[in-house]
mmCIF file of C-alpha atoms in Angstrom:
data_model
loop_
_atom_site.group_PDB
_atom_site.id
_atom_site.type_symbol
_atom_site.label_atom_id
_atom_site.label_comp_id
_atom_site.label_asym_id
_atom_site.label_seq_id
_atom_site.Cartn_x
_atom_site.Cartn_y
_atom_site.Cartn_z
ATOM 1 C CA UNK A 1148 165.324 -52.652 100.445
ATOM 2 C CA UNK A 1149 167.108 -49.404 101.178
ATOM 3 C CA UNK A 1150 169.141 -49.813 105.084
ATOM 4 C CA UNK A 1151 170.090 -46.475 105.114
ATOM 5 C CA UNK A 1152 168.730 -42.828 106.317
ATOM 6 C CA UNK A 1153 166.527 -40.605 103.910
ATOM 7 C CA UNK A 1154 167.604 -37.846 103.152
ATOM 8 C CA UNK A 1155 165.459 -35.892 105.744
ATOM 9 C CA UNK A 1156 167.106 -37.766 107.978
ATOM 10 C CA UNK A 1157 170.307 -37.401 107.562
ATOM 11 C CA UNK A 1158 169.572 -33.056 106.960
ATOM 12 C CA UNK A 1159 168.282 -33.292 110.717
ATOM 13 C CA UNK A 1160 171.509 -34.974 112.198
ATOM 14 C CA UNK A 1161 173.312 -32.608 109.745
ATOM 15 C CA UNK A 1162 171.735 -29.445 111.087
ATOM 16 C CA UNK A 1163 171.833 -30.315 114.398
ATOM 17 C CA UNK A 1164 175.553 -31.601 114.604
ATOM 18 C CA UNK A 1165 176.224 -27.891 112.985
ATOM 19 C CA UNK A 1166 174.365 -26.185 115.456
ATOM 20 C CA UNK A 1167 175.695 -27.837 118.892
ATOM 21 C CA UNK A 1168 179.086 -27.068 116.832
ATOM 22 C CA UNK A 1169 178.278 -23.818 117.881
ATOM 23 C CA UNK A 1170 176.118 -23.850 120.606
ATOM 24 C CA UNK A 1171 177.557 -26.216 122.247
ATOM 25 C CA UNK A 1172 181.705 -25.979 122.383
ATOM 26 C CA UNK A 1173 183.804 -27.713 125.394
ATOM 27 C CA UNK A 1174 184.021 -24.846 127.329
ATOM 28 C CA UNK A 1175 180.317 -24.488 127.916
ATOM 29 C CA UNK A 1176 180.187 -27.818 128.862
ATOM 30 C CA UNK A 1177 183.106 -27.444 131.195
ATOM 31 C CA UNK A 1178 180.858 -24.534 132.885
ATOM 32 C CA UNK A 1179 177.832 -26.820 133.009
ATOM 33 C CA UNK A 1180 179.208 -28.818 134.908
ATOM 34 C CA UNK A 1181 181.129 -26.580 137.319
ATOM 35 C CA UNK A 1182 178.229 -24.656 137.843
ATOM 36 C CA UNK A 1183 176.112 -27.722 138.892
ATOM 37 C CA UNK A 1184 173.637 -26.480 136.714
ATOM 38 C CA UNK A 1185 170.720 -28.043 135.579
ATOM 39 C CA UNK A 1186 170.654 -27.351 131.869
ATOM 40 C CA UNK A 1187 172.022 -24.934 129.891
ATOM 41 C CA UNK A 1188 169.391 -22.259 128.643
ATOM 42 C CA UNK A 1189 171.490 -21.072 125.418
ATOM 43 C CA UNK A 1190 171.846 -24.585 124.139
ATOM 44 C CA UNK A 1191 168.463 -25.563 125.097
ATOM 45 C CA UNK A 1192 167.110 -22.548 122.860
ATOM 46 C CA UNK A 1193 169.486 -23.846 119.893
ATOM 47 C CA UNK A 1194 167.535 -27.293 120.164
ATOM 48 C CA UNK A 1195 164.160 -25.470 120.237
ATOM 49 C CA UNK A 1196 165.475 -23.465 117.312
ATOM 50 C CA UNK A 1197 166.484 -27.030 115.347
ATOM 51 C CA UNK A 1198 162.941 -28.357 116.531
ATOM 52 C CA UNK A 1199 164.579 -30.890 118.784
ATOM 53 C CA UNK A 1200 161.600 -31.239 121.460
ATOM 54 C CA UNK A 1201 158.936 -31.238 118.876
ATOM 55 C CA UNK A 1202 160.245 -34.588 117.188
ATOM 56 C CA UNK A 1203 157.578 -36.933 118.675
ATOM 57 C CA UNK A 1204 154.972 -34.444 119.421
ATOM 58 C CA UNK A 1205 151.875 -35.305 116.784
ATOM 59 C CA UNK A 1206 151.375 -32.555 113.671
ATOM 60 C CA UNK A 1207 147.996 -31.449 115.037
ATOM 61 C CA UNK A 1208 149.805 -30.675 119.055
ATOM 62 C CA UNK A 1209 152.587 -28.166 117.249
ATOM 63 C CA UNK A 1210 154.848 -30.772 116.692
ATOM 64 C CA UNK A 1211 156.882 -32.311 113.675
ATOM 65 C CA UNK A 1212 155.618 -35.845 113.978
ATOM 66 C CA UNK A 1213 158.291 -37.998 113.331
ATOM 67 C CA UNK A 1214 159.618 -41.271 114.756
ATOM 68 C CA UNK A 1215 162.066 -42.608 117.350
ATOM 69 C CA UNK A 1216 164.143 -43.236 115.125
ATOM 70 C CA UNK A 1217 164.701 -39.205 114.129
ATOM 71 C CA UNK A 1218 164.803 -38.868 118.157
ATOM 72 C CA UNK A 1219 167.604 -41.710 117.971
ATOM 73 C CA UNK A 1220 169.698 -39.560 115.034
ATOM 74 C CA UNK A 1221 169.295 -36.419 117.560
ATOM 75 C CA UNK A 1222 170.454 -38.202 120.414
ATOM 76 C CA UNK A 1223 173.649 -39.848 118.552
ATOM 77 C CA UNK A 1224 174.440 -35.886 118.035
ATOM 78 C CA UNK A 1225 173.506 -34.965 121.670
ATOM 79 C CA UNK A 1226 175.998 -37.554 123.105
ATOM 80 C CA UNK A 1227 179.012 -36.841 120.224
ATOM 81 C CA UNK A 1228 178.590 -33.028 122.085
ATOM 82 C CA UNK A 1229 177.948 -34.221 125.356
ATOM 83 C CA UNK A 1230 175.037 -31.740 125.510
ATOM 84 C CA UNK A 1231 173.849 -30.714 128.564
ATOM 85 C CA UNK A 1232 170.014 -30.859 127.777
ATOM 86 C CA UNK A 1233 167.145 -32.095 129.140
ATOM 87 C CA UNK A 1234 166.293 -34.032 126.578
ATOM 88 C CA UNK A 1235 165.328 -37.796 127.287
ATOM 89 C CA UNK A 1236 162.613 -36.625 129.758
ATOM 90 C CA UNK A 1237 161.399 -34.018 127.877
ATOM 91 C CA UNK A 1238 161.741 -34.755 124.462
ATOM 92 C CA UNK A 1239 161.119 -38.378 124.324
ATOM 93 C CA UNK A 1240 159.697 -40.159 126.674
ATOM 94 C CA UNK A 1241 157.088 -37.139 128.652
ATOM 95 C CA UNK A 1242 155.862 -36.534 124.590
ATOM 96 C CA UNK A 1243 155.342 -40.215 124.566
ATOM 97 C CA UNK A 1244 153.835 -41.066 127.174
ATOM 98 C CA UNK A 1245 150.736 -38.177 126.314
ATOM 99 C CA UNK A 1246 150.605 -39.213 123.300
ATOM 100 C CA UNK A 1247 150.074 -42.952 124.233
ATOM 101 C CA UNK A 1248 148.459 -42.620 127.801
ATOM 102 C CA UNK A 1249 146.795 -38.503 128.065
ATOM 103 C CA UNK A 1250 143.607 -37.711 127.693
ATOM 104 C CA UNK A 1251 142.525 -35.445 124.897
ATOM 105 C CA UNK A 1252 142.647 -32.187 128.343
ATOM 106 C CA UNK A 1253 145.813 -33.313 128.976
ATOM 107 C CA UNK A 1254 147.416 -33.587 125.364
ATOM 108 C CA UNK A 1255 145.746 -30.158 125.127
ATOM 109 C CA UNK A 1256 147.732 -28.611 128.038
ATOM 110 C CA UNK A 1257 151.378 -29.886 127.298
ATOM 111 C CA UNK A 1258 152.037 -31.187 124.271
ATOM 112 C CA UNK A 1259 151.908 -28.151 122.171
ATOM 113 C CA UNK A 1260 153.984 -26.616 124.868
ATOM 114 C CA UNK A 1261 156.482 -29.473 124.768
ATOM 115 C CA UNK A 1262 156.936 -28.954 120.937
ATOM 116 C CA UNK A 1263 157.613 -25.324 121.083
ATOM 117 C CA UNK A 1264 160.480 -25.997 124.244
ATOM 118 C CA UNK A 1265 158.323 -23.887 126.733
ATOM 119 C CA UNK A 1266 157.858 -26.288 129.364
ATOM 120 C CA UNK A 1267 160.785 -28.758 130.709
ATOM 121 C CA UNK A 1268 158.888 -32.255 131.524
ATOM 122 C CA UNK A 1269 160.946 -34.606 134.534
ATOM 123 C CA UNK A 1270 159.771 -38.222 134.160
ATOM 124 C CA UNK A 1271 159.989 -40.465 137.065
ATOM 125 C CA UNK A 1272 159.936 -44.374 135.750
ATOM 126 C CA UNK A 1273 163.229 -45.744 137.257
ATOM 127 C CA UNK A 1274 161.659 -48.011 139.856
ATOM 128 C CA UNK A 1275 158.282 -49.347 136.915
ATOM 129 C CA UNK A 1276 161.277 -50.162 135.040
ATOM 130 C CA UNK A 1277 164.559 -50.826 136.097
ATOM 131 C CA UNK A 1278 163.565 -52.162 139.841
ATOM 132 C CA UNK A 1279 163.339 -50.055 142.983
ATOM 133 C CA UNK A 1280 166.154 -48.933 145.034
ATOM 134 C CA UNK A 1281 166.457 -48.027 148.830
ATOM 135 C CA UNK A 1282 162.625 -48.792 149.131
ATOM 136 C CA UNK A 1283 161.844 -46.314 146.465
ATOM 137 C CA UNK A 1284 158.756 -46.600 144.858
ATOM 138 C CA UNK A 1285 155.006 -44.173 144.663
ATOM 139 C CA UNK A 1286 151.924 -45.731 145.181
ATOM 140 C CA UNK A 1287 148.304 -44.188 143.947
ATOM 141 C CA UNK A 1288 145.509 -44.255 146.760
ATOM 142 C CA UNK A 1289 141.792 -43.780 145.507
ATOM 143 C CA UNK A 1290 141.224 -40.373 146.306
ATOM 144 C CA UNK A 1291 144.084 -39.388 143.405
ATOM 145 C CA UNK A 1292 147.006 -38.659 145.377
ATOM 146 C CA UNK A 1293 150.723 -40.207 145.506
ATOM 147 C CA UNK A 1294 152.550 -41.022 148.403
ATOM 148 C CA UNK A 1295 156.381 -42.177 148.197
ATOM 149 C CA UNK A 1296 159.209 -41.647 146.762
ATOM 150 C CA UNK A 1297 160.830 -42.346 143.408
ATOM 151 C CA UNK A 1298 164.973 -42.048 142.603
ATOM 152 C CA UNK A 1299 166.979 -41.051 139.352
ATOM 153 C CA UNK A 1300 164.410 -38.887 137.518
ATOM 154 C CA UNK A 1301 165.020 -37.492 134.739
ATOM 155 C CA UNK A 1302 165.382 -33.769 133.896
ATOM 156 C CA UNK A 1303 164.277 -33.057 137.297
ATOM 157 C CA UNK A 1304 166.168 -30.008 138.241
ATOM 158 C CA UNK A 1305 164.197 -27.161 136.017
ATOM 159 C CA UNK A 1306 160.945 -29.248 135.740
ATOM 160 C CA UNK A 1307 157.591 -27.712 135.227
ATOM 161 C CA UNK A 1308 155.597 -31.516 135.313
ATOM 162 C CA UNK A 1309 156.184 -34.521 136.250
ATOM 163 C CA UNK A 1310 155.414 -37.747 134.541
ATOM 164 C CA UNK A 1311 155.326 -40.405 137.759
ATOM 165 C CA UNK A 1312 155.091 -44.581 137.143
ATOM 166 C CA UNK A 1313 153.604 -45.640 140.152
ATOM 167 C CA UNK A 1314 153.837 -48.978 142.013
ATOM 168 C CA UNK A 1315 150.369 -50.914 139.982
ATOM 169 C CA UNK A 1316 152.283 -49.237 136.443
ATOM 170 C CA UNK A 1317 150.121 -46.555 136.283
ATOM 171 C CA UNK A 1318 151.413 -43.345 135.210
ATOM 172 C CA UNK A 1319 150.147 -39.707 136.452
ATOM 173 C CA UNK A 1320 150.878 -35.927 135.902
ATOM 174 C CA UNK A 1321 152.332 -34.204 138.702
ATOM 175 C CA UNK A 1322 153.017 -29.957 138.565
ATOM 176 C CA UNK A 1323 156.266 -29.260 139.758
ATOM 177 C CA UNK A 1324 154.294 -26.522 142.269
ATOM 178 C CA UNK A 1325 151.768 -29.214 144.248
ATOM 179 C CA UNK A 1326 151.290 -29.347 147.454
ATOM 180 C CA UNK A 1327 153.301 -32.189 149.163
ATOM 181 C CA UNK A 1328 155.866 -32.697 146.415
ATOM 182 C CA UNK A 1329 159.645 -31.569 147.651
ATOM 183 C CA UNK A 1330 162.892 -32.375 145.137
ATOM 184 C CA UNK A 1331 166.166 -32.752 145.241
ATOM 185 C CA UNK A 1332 169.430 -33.129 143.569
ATOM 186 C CA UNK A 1333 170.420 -37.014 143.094
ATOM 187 C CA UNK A 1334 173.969 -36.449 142.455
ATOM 188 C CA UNK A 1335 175.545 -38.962 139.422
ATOM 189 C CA UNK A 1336 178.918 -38.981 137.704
ATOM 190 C CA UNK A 1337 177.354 -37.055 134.749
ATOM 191 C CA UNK A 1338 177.401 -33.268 135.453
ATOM 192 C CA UNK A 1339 175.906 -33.002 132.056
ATOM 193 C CA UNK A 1340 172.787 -34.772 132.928
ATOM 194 C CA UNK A 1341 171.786 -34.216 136.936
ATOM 195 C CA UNK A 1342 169.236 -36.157 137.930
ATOM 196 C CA UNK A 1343 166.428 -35.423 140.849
ATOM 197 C CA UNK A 1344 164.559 -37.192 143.477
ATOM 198 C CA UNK A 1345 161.283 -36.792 144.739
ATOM 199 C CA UNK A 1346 158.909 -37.130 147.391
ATOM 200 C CA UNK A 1347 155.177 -37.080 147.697
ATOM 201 C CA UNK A 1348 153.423 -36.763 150.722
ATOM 202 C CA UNK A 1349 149.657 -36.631 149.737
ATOM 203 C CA UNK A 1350 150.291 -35.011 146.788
ATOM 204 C CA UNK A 1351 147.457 -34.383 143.835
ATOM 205 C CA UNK A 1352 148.383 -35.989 140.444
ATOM 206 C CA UNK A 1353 146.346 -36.600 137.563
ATOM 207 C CA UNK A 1354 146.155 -40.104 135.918
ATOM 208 C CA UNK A 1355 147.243 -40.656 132.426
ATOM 209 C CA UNK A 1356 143.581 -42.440 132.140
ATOM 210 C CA UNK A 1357 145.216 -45.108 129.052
ATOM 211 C CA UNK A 1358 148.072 -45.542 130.788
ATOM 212 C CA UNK A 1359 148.868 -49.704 131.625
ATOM 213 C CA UNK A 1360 152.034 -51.561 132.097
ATOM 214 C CA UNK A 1361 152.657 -51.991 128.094
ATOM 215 C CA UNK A 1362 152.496 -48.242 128.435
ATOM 216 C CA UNK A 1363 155.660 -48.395 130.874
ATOM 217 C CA UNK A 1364 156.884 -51.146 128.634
ATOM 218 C CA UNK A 1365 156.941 -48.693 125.688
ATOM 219 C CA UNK A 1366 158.706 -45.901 127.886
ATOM 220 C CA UNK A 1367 160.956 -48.558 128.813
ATOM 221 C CA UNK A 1368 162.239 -49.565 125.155
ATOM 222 C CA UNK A 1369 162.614 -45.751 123.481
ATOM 223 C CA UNK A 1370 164.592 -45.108 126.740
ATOM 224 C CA UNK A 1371 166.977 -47.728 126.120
ATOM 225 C CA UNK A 1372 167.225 -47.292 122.214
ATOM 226 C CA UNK A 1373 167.790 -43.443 123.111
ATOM 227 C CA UNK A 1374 170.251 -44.093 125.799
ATOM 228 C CA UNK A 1375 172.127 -46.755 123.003
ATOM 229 C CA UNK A 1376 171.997 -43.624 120.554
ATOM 230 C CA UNK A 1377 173.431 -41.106 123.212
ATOM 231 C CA UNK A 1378 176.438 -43.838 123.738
ATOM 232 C CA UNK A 1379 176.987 -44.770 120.128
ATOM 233 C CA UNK A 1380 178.071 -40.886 119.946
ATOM 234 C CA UNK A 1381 179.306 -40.289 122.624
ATOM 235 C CA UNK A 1382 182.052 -43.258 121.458
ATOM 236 C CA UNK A 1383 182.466 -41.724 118.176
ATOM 237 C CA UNK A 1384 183.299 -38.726 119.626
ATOM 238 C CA UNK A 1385 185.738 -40.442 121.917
ATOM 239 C CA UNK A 1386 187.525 -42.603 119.261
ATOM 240 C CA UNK A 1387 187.809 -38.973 116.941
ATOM 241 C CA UNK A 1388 189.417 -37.293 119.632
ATOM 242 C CA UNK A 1389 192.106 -40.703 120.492
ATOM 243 C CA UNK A 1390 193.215 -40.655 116.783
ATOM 244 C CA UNK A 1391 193.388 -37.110 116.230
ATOM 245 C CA UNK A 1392 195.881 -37.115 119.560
ATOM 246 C CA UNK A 1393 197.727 -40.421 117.898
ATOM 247 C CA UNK A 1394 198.311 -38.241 114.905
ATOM 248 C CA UNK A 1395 199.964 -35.300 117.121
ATOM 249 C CA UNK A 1396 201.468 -37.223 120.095
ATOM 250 C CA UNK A 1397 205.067 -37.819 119.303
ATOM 251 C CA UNK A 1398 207.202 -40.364 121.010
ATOM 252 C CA UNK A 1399 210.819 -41.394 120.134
ATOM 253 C CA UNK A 1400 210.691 -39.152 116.971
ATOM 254 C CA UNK A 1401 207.339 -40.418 115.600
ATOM 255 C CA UNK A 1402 203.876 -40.068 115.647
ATOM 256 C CA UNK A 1403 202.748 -42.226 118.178
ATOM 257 C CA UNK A 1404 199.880 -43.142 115.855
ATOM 258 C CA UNK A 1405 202.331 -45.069 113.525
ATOM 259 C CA UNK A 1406 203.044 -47.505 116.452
ATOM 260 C CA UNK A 1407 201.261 -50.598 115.402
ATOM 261 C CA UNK A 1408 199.822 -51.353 118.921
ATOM 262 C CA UNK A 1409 198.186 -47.725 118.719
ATOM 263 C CA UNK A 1410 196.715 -48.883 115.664
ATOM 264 C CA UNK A 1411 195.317 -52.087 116.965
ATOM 265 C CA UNK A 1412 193.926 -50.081 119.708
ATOM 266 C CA UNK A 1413 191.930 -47.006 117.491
ATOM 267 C CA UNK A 1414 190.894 -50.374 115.125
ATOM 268 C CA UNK A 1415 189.417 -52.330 118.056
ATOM 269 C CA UNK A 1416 187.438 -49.303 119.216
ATOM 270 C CA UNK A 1417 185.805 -48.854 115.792
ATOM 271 C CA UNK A 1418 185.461 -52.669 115.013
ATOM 272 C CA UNK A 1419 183.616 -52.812 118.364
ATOM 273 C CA UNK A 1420 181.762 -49.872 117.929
ATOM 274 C CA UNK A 1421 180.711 -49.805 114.526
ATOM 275 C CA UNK A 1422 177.909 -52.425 114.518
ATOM 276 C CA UNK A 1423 175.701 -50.811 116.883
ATOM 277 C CA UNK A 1424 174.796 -48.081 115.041
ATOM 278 C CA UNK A 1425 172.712 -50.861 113.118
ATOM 279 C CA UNK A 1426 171.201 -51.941 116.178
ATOM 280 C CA UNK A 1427 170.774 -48.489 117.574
ATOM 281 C CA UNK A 1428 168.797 -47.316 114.109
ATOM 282 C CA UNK A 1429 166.673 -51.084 113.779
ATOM 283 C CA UNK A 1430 165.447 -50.936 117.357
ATOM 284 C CA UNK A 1431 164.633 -47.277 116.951
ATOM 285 C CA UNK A 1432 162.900 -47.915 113.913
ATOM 286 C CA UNK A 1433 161.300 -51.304 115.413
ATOM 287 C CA UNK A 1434 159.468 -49.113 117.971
ATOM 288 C CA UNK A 1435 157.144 -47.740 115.368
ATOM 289 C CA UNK A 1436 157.446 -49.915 112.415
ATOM 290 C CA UNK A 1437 157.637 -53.285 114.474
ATOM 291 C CA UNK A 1438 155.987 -52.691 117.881
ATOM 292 C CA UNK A 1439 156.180 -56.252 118.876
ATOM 293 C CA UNK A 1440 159.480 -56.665 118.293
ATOM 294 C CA UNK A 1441 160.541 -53.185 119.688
ATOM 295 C CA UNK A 1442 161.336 -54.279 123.518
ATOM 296 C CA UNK A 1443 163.780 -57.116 122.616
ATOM 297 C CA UNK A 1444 165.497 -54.987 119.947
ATOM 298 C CA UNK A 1445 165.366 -51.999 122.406
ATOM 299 C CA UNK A 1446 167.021 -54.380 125.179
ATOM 300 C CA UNK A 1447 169.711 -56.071 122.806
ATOM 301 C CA UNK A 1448 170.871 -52.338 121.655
ATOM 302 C CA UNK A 1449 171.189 -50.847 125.068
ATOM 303 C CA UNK A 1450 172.843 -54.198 126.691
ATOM 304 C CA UNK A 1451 175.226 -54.156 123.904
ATOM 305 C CA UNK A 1452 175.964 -50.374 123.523
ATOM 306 C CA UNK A 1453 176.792 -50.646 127.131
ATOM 307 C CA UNK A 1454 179.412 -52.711 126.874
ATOM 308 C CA UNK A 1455 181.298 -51.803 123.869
ATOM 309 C CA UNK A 1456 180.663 -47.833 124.895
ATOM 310 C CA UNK A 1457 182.168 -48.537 128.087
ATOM 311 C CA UNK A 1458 185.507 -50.450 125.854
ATOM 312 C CA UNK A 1459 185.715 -47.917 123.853
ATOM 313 C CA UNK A 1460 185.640 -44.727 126.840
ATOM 314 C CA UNK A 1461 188.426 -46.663 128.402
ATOM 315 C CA UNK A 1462 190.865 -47.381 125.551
ATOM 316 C CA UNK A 1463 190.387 -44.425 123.941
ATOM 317 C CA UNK A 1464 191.990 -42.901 127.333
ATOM 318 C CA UNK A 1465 194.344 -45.188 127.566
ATOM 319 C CA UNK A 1466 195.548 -43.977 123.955
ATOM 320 C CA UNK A 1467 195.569 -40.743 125.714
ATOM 321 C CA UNK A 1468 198.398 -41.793 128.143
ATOM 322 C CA UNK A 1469 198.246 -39.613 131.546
ATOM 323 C CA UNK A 1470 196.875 -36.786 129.383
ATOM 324 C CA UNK A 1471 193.425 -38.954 129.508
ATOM 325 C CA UNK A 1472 192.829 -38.232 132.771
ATOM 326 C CA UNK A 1473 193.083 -34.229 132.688
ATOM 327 C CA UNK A 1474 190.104 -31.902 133.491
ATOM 328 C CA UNK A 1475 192.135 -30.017 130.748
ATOM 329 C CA UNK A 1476 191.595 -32.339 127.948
ATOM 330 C CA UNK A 1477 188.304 -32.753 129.050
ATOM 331 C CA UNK A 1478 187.911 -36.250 127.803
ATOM 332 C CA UNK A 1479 186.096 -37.463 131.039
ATOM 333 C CA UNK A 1480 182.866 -35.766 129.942
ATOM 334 C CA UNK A 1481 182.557 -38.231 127.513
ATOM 335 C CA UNK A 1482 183.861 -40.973 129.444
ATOM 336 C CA UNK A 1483 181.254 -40.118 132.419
ATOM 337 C CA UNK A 1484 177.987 -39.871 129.745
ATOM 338 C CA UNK A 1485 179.011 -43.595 128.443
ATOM 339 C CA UNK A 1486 179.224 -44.571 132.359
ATOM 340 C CA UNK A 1487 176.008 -42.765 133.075
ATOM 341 C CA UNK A 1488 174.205 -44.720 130.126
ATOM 342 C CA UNK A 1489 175.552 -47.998 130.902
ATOM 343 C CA UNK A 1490 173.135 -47.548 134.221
ATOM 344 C CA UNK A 1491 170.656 -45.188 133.498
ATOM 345 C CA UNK A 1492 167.297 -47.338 133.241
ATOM 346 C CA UNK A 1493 168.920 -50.701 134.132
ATOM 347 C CA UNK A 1494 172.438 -51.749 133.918
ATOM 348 C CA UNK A 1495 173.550 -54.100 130.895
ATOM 349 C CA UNK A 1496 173.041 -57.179 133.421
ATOM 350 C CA UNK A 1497 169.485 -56.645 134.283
ATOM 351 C CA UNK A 1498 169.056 -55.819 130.515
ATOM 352 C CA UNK A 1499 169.850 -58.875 129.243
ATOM 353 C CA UNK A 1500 167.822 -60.800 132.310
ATOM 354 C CA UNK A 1501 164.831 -58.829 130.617
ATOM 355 C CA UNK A 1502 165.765 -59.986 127.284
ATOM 356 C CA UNK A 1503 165.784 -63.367 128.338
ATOM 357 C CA UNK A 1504 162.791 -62.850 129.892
ATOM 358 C CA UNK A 1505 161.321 -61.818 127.166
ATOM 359 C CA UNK A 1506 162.269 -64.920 125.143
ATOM 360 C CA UNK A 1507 161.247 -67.213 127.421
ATOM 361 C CA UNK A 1508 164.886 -68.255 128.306
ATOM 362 C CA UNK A 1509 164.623 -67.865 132.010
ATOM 363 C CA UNK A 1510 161.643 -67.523 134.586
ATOM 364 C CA UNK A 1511 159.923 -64.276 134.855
#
């Protein structure tokens, strides 16, 4: 049995880890950010270039047709570049959630226009899946309109649908231009990644007519195998840049990097590290290949990634020294995307409550 990428695969992460090389250097990010922008157009078009937003999107919609797993390898590569994309919305889990819940008019409309990057797709799940906040939450009358309001959604800023979970775990199709809907910015610590909030007052939606809670539970587990990916490079980014400073830091006429306790600490952060890029690549692969198993996989990748991201953000600054903390070194960026996953979609606590849910170890 092979445990390893094809070589498709790994000429995907290869081409894209080129072109955000490019596309997608500190500087731009610093200006991202700054800017309070809500993606950046230029690297956007690189992705759409690479085929980034046509992974999941089905053959016969426009679309490349591959699995979660491939989304997982582009994410790793998003998160090492700290990409400011809207890309877990848009690319992942909008794509899915047609694919799985649409009807044949609706998979019509957007997927092909997901695949070729011409539409930018917010989803709004945080409350189906991660518990409500602030008394957040949509609910679906009769007459097919929402009313509510639903916190931390994704790719909201430049979105041109919205997927909404409502309160029964329904989902429904919102355009960005209905009557009743207003937005706003929700700020977070990631500048890379804003997020929106939105409110529906009578507002026309169409229903995804397959969608059901195992619908939401499917959302659910590629968000937190993507989010796992994201962090697993967004660490190996950080730990590059800590021993590449080691190397050139000099203290007391040496390297600072020959210092055995700098060693321990650039060993620890890879040690840690290291073993959840098998957990990130089995629960993205589980989600197609092993759909019952997919949730508890999905759970015990993001929980974990979580933690040892969040290790590995803070000691590589501390290898850093005061220069860690610089908007010049721009380390931060990195250190806020780790944070940002760690949360997004349920911290590592209520991930591993689900997970025991899930295997009957405590009370639903």
């Amino acid at each position: 049995m092979e445990f390893a990428l094809s070589a498709d695969q790994k000429l995907l992460q290869d081409s894209l880890r080129r072109a955000l090389e490019r596309a997608c250097p500190l500087d731009r990010v610093r200006r991202v950010a700054a800017d309070d922008l809500p993606l950046d157009r230029e690297v956007w078009r690189t992705l759409c270039e690479v085929g980034v937003p046509a992974l999941l999107v089905p053959e016969t919609f426009g679309g490349l047709g591959l699995s979660l797993l491939d989304a997982a390898l582009a994410a790793e590569e998003l998160g090492r570049h700290v990409a400011p994309t809207p890309f877990l919305g848009t690319a992942v889990l909008a794509p899915l959630a047609l694919r799985e819940a649409g009807s044949a008019a609706q998979q019509d409309e957007w997927l092909p226009r997901l695949a070729a990057g011409e539409c930018i797709a917010g989803v709004a799940i945080a409350e189906a899946v991660a518990g409500a906040r602030d008394g957040a939450g949509v609910t679906a009358s009769t007459n097919g309109t929402l009313d509510g309001s639903a916190l931390f959604v994704l790719d909201a800023g430049a979105a041109d649908v919205f997927i909404v979970a409502d309160r029964a775990g329904g989902l429904h199709l919102v355009r960005a231009d209905a009557q009743g809907l207003t937005r706003g910015a929700l700020r977070s610590i990631d500048a890379t990644r804003p997020l929106g909030e939105l409110h529906f007052a009578h507002v026309k939606a169409e229903p995804l007519p397959n969608a059901s809670p195992a619908t939401l539970a499917r959302l659910r587990s590629a968000g937190w195998a993507l989010l796992a990916a994201d962090t697993l490079g967004a660490g190996e980014a950080m730990i590059g840049q800590a021993v590449a400073y080691a190397k050139e830091r000099r203290q007391f006429g040496r390297v600072i990097a020959s210092f055995q306790a700098v060693k321990h600490l650039c060993a620890e952060m890879a040690a840690g590290l290291e073993p959840g890029r098998a957990l990130v690549w089995y629960a993205a692969h589980a989600f197609d290949a092993l759909p019952d198993e997919a949730a508890l996989l999905a759970a015990h990748a993001k929980s974990h990634l979580s933690e040892t991201g969040t290790f590995v953000a803070r000691t590589a600054t501390e290898v850093h020294g005061g220069m860690g903390i610089t908007d010049l070194l721009g380390l931060h960026y990195w250190f806020k995307r780790i944070g940002f996953n760690r949360q997004l979609l349920g911290g590592p606590e209520r991930v591993r409550h689900l997970a025991a849910e899930m295997q009957g170890l405590v009370a639903a």
